[in-house]
Amino acid sequence: MNLDSVPNWLRPTKAKIATSLLALSGLMGFASIAISGEEETQAATAAATSQGDEISNGSVLDLGDGLSIAPIAGWKIERKSMGMSLVMKEVLPAQTGEVDYSKPVFARNLTVMTLPEAMPIDDASVEEMKTVISKMFARDTSLKDVTFTDHKFFDYKGKNDGLILFSQLTVNNYQMMQMQVVVSGSNKSYLMTYSDIASNFSNPASYDAAWKSMASIQVSGLAPKRFEKEMMIGGAFVAALLAIIVPFLFIRWYNARRIRKFADELQYDWDTGAMKSDNDYELSDFGALDQTRPAHKMSKAKKAEKSGFDFDVSALSNISAISTRHSRFA
C-alpha cells in the first residue's frame, strides 16, 4: 500500500501515525488470566475506580469541538490518550487463584481517532481508508497478515453516510478481528476501531455493546460530497455562460419566428387569392401608370429606341445652329 495515493485530507501526519502505532501495540496486548464471572468484573471495576481511573457509567461524553460519544458502561476511559481523541478499555479482573494459561484473555478496546479534515463517504472512501489503516499496521512488525474481509455503508445522518470496515490480523500468533467505523462532519472526520479476539468477536453481547457505543457518536455538520466544491464552481461557470448565451438565442428564435409567421401570412394570402397575380391586373391599370412622371419618361425613352435615336431631339436644333453660323464664315 502506498500512502502517497491517499488524498491530503485523509492522510494523517507522520507523528499521528507513529503515536497511533504505539497505541495499537499497547491495546493489542494479551493477558494470561481467565475471567470466571460477572462478580470478578464488578470487582475489577471497583478496583480501577479506587485507583483514580475514570470509569464510564454509560453516559454521553462531550469531547469538545462538536464531538460526543457514549462509552460502554464499566469501561476505563482515557481522553486524548496515545494520539487518540478517546480510548476505552475493558477492565479486566485482578488475577486470583490459579491461572489458566490455556485461554488467553484480551482486554477489548474501542478507540476514537480524529482525522484533520472532513471526508466524503462513498465507494472511493473504502479503498482510501484501507490504504491508511494498512499503512499504520505495516509499521509495526508485531501486527501481521492484515486483511479486510468486508465493508458496508449505514445511514448515519443521511443515506449511506457512514462506513463500516471489517478486518482481521495476527498479533503475537493470535487471530484478532476489528471493526472500523468512519463518519464525517463538515470540518473533520473520525475513525473508530473496535478490537477483540477472533473467537469472541461475534459474541452478540460484546459486539452489540460495541456497536451501540460507536453508533452513538455525534459530530458537527454533515459529510461533504465528493467533488462538491468543483461542482459548485462548474455550476457557477455554466450559469454565467447561459446568462450570456440565452438572450442571444432567444432573440434569434424570436426573429426566426417572426419571419416564419410573415412567410405563413404571405402564403395564406396567396392561397386564398388575397394577393393579385400579373394576370389579375387590367390594361387600364397599366395605362394609369403612364400618367406618372417616371412612367412618362420611360415611355418617351422607349419611343426613342423604336425610332433608332439615342439622344434628345432638342440636341438637333443646337447642331443646326452651329452649322449655320459656321457657314457665314465660309
XYZ file of C-alpha atoms in Angstrom:
330
model
C 0.000 0.000 0.000
C 1.270 3.478 -0.887
C 0.161 6.355 1.306
C 1.046 8.822 -1.464
C -2.059 7.701 -3.332
C -4.276 8.858 -0.476
C -5.791 12.375 -0.694
C -4.239 15.022 1.563
C -7.473 15.440 3.502
C -7.314 11.762 4.531
C -3.571 11.477 5.071
C -2.662 11.610 8.804
C 0.607 13.221 9.841
C 3.700 11.079 10.465
C 3.602 11.997 14.144
C -0.010 10.851 14.437
C 0.775 7.585 12.625
C 3.692 6.856 14.957
C 1.625 7.663 18.038
C -1.275 5.585 16.760
C 1.023 2.621 16.229
C 2.181 2.833 19.830
C -1.446 2.894 20.872
C -2.264 -0.134 18.737
C 0.659 -2.078 20.137
C -0.423 -1.301 23.678
C -4.065 -2.066 23.032
C -3.262 -5.400 21.384
C -1.617 -6.797 24.496
C -2.800 -10.107 25.936
C -3.122 -11.327 29.498
C -2.901 -14.984 30.501
C -5.725 -14.893 33.015
C -9.256 -16.182 32.932
C -12.454 -14.275 33.646
C -14.836 -16.550 35.516
C -17.893 -14.386 36.040
C -19.646 -11.029 36.464
C -18.587 -10.689 40.105
C -14.910 -10.552 39.158
C -15.679 -7.911 36.526
C -17.519 -5.749 39.049
C -14.649 -6.155 41.497
C -12.165 -5.086 38.827
C -14.262 -2.006 38.053
C -14.344 -1.055 41.720
C -10.578 -1.518 41.969
C -9.986 0.678 38.929
C -12.235 3.379 40.340
C -10.352 3.329 43.633
C -7.105 3.889 41.734
C -8.457 7.140 40.315
C -9.223 5.841 36.818
C -12.245 7.280 35.013
C -14.838 4.560 34.591
C -17.818 5.032 32.299
C -21.343 4.754 33.640
C -22.773 4.745 30.104
C -23.418 8.493 29.999
C -22.525 10.570 26.932
C -19.053 12.134 26.988
C -18.584 15.594 25.497
C -15.113 15.633 23.944
C -15.339 19.187 22.582
C -15.352 20.555 19.035
C -18.841 19.143 18.484
C -17.733 15.549 19.241
C -19.518 13.315 21.746
C -19.971 9.579 22.336
C -21.470 7.217 24.895
C -18.825 4.683 26.070
C -19.639 1.159 27.220
C -20.612 1.169 30.874
C -17.874 -0.150 33.175
C -15.031 0.521 30.746
C -11.997 2.614 31.554
C -11.877 5.991 29.780
C -8.714 7.755 28.660
C -9.226 11.138 26.989
C -6.721 12.299 24.391
C -4.508 9.319 25.085
C -1.820 7.875 22.776
C -2.684 10.160 19.880
C -6.375 9.291 20.060
C -9.270 11.571 20.943
C -10.592 8.826 23.195
C -9.516 5.329 24.284
C -11.973 2.999 26.016
C -10.714 -0.237 27.556
C -12.424 -3.201 29.113
C -11.437 -3.522 32.759
C -10.058 -6.999 33.494
C -10.385 -8.516 36.959
C -7.325 -8.877 39.118
C -5.529 -12.198 38.963
C -6.676 -14.541 41.724
C -6.114 -18.228 42.398
C -4.666 -20.491 39.762
C -4.039 -19.080 36.310
C -5.491 -20.855 33.294
C -2.874 -20.352 30.593
C -4.829 -22.342 28.009
C -7.215 -19.475 27.334
C -5.613 -16.112 26.657
C -7.789 -13.180 27.611
C -7.750 -9.944 25.673
C -8.941 -6.634 27.063
C -11.371 -5.421 24.438
C -10.983 -1.801 23.492
C -12.541 0.916 21.393
C -10.692 3.980 20.121
C -11.759 7.244 18.503
C -9.238 8.901 16.181
C -9.822 12.380 14.755
C -8.703 13.000 11.174
C -7.807 16.621 10.380
C -10.324 17.257 7.598
C -13.818 16.257 6.548
C -14.121 13.454 4.004
C -16.855 12.212 1.676
C -18.309 8.799 2.467
C -18.640 6.814 -0.764
C -17.181 3.862 -2.665
C -13.870 5.642 -3.230
C -13.530 6.199 0.528
C -13.402 2.441 1.092
C -10.088 1.970 -0.702
C -8.674 5.190 0.712
C -9.379 4.134 4.292
C -7.998 0.648 3.663
C -4.766 2.243 2.468
C -4.455 4.460 5.546
C -5.194 1.674 8.028
C -2.877 -0.799 6.299
C -0.110 1.802 6.335
C -0.485 2.143 10.083
C -0.325 -1.611 10.648
C 2.632 -2.091 8.288
C 4.942 -0.081 10.559
C 4.567 -2.481 13.483
C 6.162 -5.911 12.981
C 4.007 -7.452 15.712
C 0.876 -6.772 13.654
C 0.788 -9.168 10.688
C -1.440 -10.538 7.945
C -3.848 -7.615 7.862
C -6.822 -8.480 5.660
C -10.043 -6.587 5.074
C -12.893 -9.073 4.939
C -15.938 -6.908 4.267
C -17.352 -3.414 4.248
C -20.766 -1.815 4.141
C -22.450 1.548 4.460
C -25.031 2.578 7.009
C -27.336 5.534 7.478
C -25.731 7.895 9.964
C -27.239 11.346 9.484
C -28.331 10.790 5.915
C -28.409 7.980 3.382
C -25.280 5.745 3.404
C -23.123 8.464 5.015
C -21.375 6.070 7.407
C -18.780 3.400 6.550
C -18.026 0.107 8.340
C -14.886 -1.920 7.595
C -14.197 -5.407 8.951
C -10.613 -6.672 9.151
C -8.574 -9.447 10.676
C -4.905 -9.649 11.639
C -2.415 -11.671 13.616
C -0.940 -10.303 16.840
C 1.712 -12.397 18.581
C 0.355 -15.500 16.830
C -3.213 -14.792 17.952
C -6.028 -14.122 15.498
C -7.708 -10.777 16.050
C -10.654 -9.059 14.417
C -11.547 -5.407 14.180
C -14.478 -3.266 13.175
C -13.632 0.211 11.903
C -16.382 2.822 11.626
C -15.844 6.058 9.701
C -18.104 9.110 9.935
C -17.511 12.707 8.972
C -18.744 16.150 9.867
C -18.388 19.349 7.914
C -14.865 20.093 9.220
C -13.347 16.836 10.499
C -13.784 13.079 10.113
C -13.497 10.315 12.699
C -12.204 6.739 12.674
C -13.457 4.422 15.429
C -11.885 0.983 15.928
C -13.218 -1.900 17.999
C -10.794 -4.797 18.620
C -11.389 -8.276 20.048
C -10.102 -11.843 19.763
C -11.452 -13.517 16.624
C -13.058 -16.323 18.615
C -15.061 -13.832 20.690
C -15.655 -11.113 18.096
C -19.089 -12.369 17.020
C -20.320 -12.771 20.582
C -23.693 -10.932 20.457
C -23.409 -9.347 23.877
C -19.950 -7.813 23.406
C -20.431 -6.980 19.703
C -23.790 -5.266 20.256
C -22.419 -3.210 23.138
C -19.507 -2.028 20.995
C -21.738 -1.165 18.030
C -24.190 0.719 20.257
C -21.340 2.830 21.600
C -19.874 3.540 18.160
C -23.270 4.390 16.680
C -23.858 6.937 19.448
C -21.097 9.250 18.181
C -22.211 12.770 17.357
C -20.173 15.120 15.158
C -20.678 18.677 13.954
C -22.131 19.108 10.476
C -22.636 16.735 7.570
C -20.154 14.782 5.480
C -19.231 16.596 2.242
C -19.967 15.177 -1.181
C -17.033 14.246 -3.402
C -16.170 16.987 -5.910
C -18.789 19.202 -4.263
C -16.613 22.337 -4.498
C -15.649 21.567 -8.081
C -19.300 21.032 -8.979
C -20.282 24.328 -7.381
C -17.582 26.203 -9.308
C -18.534 24.448 -12.534
C -22.207 25.166 -11.939
C -21.495 28.865 -11.390
C -19.470 28.978 -14.620
C -22.226 27.259 -16.595
C -24.840 29.599 -15.119
C -22.798 32.660 -16.122
C -22.293 31.258 -19.622
C -26.006 30.575 -20.025
C -26.808 34.095 -18.827
C -24.789 35.403 -21.772
C -25.882 32.918 -24.435
C -29.595 32.532 -23.643
C -30.597 36.144 -24.511
C -28.930 35.859 -27.937
C -30.599 32.514 -28.558
C -33.946 33.971 -27.549
C -33.553 36.957 -29.906
C -32.568 34.666 -32.741
C -35.505 32.389 -32.057
C -37.891 35.349 -31.836
C -36.707 36.817 -35.150
C -36.918 33.440 -36.861
C -40.444 33.065 -35.506
C -41.455 36.459 -36.882
C -40.038 35.587 -40.302
C -41.866 32.267 -40.343
C -45.077 33.990 -39.309
C -44.710 36.592 -42.054
C -43.990 33.889 -44.638
C -47.038 31.920 -43.483
C -49.211 35.019 -43.844
C -47.961 35.637 -47.369
C -48.553 32.019 -48.281
C -52.054 32.199 -46.833
C -52.887 35.372 -48.796
C -51.603 33.754 -51.952
C -53.587 30.556 -51.395
C -56.823 32.433 -50.595
C -56.481 34.885 -53.504
C -55.917 37.918 -51.338
C -52.809 38.768 -53.422
C -53.056 39.749 -57.160
C -51.051 37.934 -59.772
C -49.880 39.507 -63.042
C -52.981 38.238 -64.823
C -55.220 39.919 -62.287
C -54.236 43.432 -63.348
C -56.348 45.182 -66.147
C -54.925 47.212 -69.006
C -56.410 50.357 -67.526
C -54.223 49.846 -64.543
C -51.115 49.940 -66.709
C -52.424 52.992 -68.608
C -52.762 54.823 -65.369
C -49.115 54.202 -64.700
C -48.271 56.318 -67.780
C -49.707 59.361 -66.067
C -46.960 59.397 -63.549
C -43.816 61.376 -64.299
C -41.367 58.445 -64.076
C -43.631 56.363 -66.262
C -43.895 59.204 -68.822
C -40.135 59.449 -69.154
C -39.888 55.732 -69.559
C -42.443 55.816 -72.422
C -40.512 58.547 -74.246
C -37.313 56.571 -73.919
C -38.996 53.525 -75.380
C -40.282 55.599 -78.360
C -36.790 56.922 -78.970
C -35.399 53.422 -79.006
C -38.020 52.386 -81.547
C -37.078 55.336 -83.841
C -33.419 54.442 -83.628
C -32.301 57.672 -81.872
C -30.246 57.554 -78.689
C -30.267 61.287 -77.898
C -32.686 64.025 -77.129
C -34.435 65.776 -80.083
C -33.602 69.218 -78.739
C -29.965 68.478 -79.448
C -30.716 68.646 -83.216
C -31.599 72.344 -83.092
C -28.286 73.113 -81.432
C -26.390 71.267 -84.118
C -28.154 73.097 -86.943
C -27.476 76.426 -85.281
C -23.816 75.731 -85.081
C -23.618 74.657 -88.689
C -25.421 77.855 -89.793
C -23.009 80.118 -88.004
C -20.114 78.229 -89.486
C -21.424 78.775 -92.997
C -21.369 82.556 -92.558
C -17.618 82.481 -92.157
C -17.062 80.412 -95.190
